[in-house]
Coordinates of C-alpha atoms in Angstrom, one line a residue:
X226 CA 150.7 141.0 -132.6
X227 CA 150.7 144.5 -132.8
X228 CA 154.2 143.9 -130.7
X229 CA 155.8 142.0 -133.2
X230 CA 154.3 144.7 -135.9
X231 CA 155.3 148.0 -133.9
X232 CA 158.0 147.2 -131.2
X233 CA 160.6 146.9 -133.4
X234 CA 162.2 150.7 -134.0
X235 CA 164.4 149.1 -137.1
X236 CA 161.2 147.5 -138.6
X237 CA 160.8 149.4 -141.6
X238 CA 157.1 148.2 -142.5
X239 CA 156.3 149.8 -139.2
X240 CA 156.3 153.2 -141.1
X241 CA 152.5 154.4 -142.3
X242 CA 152.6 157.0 -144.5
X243 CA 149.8 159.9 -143.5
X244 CA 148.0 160.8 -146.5
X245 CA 146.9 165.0 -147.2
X246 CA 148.4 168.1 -148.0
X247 CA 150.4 169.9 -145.5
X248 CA 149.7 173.5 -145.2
X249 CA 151.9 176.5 -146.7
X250 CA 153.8 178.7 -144.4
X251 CA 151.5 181.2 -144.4
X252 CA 148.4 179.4 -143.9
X253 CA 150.3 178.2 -140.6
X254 CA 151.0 181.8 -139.8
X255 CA 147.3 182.6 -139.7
X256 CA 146.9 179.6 -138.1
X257 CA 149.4 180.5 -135.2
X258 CA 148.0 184.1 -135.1
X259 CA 144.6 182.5 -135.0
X260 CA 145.6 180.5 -132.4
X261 CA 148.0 183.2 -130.2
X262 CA 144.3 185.3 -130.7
X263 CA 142.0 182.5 -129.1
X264 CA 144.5 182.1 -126.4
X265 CA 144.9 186.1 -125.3
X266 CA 141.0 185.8 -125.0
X267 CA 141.1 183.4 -122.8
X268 CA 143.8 184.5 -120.5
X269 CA 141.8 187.7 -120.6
X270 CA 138.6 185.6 -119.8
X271 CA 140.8 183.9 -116.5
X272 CA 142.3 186.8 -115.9
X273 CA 138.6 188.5 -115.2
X274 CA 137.8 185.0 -113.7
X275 CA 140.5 185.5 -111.1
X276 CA 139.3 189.0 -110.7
X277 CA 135.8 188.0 -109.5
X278 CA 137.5 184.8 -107.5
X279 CA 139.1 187.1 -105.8
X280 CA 136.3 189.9 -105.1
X281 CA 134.0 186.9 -104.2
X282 CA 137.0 186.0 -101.7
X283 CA 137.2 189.6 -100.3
X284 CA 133.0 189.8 -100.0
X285 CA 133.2 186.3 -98.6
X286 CA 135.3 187.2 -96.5
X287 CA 133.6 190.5 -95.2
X288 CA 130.5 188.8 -95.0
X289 CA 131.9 185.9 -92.6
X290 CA 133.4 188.6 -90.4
X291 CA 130.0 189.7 -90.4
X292 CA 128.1 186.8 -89.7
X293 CA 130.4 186.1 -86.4
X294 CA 130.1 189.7 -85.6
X295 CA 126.3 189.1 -85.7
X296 CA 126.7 186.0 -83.7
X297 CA 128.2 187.7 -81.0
X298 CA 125.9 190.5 -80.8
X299 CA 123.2 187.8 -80.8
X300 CA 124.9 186.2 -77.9
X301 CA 125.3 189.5 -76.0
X302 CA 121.5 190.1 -76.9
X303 CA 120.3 186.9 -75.6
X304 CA 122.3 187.1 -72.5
X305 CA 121.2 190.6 -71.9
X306 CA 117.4 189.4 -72.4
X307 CA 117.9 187.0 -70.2
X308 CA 119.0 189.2 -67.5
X309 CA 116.1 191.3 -68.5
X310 CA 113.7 189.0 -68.1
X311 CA 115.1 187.9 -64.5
X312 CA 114.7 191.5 -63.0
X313 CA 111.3 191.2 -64.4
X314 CA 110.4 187.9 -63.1
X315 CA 111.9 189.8 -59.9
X316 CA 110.0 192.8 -59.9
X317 CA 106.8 190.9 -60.5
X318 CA 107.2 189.2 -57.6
X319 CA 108.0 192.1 -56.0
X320 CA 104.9 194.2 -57.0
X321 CA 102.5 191.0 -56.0
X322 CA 104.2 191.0 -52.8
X323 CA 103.8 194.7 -52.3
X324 CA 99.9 194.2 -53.6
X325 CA 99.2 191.7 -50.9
X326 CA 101.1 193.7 -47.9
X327 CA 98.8 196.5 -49.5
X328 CA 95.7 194.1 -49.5
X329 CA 96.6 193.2 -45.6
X330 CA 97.0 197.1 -44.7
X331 CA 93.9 197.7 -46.1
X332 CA 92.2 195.0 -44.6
X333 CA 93.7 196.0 -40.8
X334 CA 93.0 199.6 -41.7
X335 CA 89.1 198.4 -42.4
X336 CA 89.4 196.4 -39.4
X337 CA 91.0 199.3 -37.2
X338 CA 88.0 201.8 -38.8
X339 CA 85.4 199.7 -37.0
X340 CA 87.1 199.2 -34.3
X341 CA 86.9 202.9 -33.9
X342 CA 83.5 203.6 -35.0
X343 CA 82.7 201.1 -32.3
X344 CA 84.8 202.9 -29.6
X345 CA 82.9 205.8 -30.6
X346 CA 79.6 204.2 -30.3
X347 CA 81.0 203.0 -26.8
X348 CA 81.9 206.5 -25.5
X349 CA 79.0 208.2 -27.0
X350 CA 76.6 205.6 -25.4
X351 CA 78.5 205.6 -21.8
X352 CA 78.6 209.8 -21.9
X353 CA 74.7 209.3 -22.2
X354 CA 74.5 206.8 -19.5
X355 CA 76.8 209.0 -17.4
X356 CA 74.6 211.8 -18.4
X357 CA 71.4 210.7 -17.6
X358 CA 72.8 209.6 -13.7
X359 CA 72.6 205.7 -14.9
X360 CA 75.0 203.1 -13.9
X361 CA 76.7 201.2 -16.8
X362 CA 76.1 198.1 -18.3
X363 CA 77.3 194.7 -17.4
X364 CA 78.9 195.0 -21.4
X365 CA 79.6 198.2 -20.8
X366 CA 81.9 197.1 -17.6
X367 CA 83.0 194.1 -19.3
X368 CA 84.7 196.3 -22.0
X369 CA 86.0 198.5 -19.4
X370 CA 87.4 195.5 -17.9
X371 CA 89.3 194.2 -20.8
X372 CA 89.9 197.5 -21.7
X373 CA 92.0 198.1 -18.2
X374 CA 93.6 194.7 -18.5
X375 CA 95.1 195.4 -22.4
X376 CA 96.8 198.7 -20.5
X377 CA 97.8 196.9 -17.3
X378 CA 99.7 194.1 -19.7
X379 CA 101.0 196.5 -22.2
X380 CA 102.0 198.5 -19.2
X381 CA 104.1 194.9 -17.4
X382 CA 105.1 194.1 -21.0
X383 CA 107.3 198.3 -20.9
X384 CA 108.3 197.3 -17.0
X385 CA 109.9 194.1 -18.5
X386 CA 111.6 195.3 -21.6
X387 CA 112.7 197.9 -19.3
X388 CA 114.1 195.6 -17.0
X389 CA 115.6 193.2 -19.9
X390 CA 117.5 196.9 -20.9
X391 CA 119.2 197.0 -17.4
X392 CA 122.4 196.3 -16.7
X393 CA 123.7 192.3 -15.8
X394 CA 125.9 191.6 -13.2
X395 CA 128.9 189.8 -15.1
X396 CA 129.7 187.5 -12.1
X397 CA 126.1 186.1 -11.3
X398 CA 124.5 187.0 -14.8
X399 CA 121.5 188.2 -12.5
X400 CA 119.6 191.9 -13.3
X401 CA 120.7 193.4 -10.5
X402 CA 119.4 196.8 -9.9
X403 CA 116.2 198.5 -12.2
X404 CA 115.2 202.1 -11.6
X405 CA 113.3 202.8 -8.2
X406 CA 110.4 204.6 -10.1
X407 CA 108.9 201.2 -10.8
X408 CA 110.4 199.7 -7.7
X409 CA 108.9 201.3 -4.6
X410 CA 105.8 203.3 -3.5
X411 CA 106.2 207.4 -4.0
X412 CA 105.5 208.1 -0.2
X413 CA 108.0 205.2 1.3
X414 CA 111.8 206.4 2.1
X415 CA 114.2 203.4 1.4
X416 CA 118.1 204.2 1.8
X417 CA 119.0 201.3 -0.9
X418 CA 117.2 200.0 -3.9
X419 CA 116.4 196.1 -3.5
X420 CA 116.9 193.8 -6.4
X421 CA 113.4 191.9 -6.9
X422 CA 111.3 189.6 -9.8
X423 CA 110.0 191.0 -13.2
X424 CA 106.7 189.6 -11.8
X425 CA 107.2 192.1 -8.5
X426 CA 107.7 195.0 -10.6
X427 CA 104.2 193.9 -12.6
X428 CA 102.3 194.0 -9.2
X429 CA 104.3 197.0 -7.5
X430 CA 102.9 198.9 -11.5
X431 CA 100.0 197.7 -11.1
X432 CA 99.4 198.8 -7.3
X433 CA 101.0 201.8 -8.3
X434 CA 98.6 202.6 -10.9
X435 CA 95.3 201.7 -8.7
X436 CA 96.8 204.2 -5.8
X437 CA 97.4 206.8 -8.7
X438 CA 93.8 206.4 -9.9

């Protein structure tokens, strides 16, 4: 309908006259000035808008730089914490470790004190024994005893690292010669040393030592 009414441009009904009073020309001059007015203000007001926009940009913009910055400073922090708090785990260990060696020491340095004040009590006893013309104990002999043996083995045990020092013969792989202090009796005269067991040169130090005594 409204088709047939309108679509027509040659239709003359299709005109509506507009009722009211059109302004004067200078009521539309205020109008426009009114107008031209409103619309400076707001430019102004967009212009200020784009101001901030762009101040907010710039701050935005700092601050992000900011934030990463701080994110890489935290990272370098953590990492650096972390490496901090492995030399302390480290350490730690380290000072328990050094606190039980010390508890050991002192415990063998306890141990050797009484070993001492006991080898004192032994030598002051046997110097009264000895001093009163009385033959020693069967403990007291007994200690001698084992005393004589720890020297006569740390004594073999010096012979044989010796002997484990001296040269090897590169064809047979044999210790071939050793020095003839611990090889032969002082008052015997051999022209050439003899090549003999680590378990010879024990007995030859030990005879040695009993002749000596």
């Amino acid at each position: 309908k409204l088709e047939e009414n309108y679509g027509d441009a040659t239709n003359e009904s299709r005109k509506q006259e507009m009722g009211g009073k059109d302004p004067s020309p200078p009521e539309l001059l205020k109008r426009i000035e009114k107008i031209e007015a409103e619309l400076m203000q707001k430019e102004q007001r967009l212009l200020k808008i784009d101001f901030l926009c762009e101040s907010i940009s710039d701050l935005t913009d700092r601050m992000r730089a900011v934030v990463e910055s701080g994110r890489q400073e935290m990272l370098l922090f953590a990492r650096r914490s972390n490496e901090l708090q492995r030399e302390i785990n480290h350490k730690t260990q380290e000072i328990r470790a050094l606190f039980a060696e010390l508890s050991m020491k002192q415990a063998l340095a306890i141990k050797l004190q009484q070993e001492i004040r006991d080898k004192e009590q032994s030598v002051m006893t046997a110097s009264l024994t000895i001093s009163q013309g009385l033959s020693p104990s069967t403990a007291q002999k007994d200690g001698w005893k084992i005393l004589e043996s720890e020297e006569i083995q740390k004594a073999a045990a010096e012979v044989s690292q010796s002997f484990q020092s001296q040269p090897i013969n590169k064809r047979t792989g044999i210790h071939c010669e050793i020095s003839s202090t611990f090889c032969y009796f002082p008052w015997v005269d051999l022209p050439l040393p003899l090549p003999f067991s680590c378990t010879a040169m024990q007995a030859a130090v030990h005879f040695s030592k009993c002749c000596t005594a």
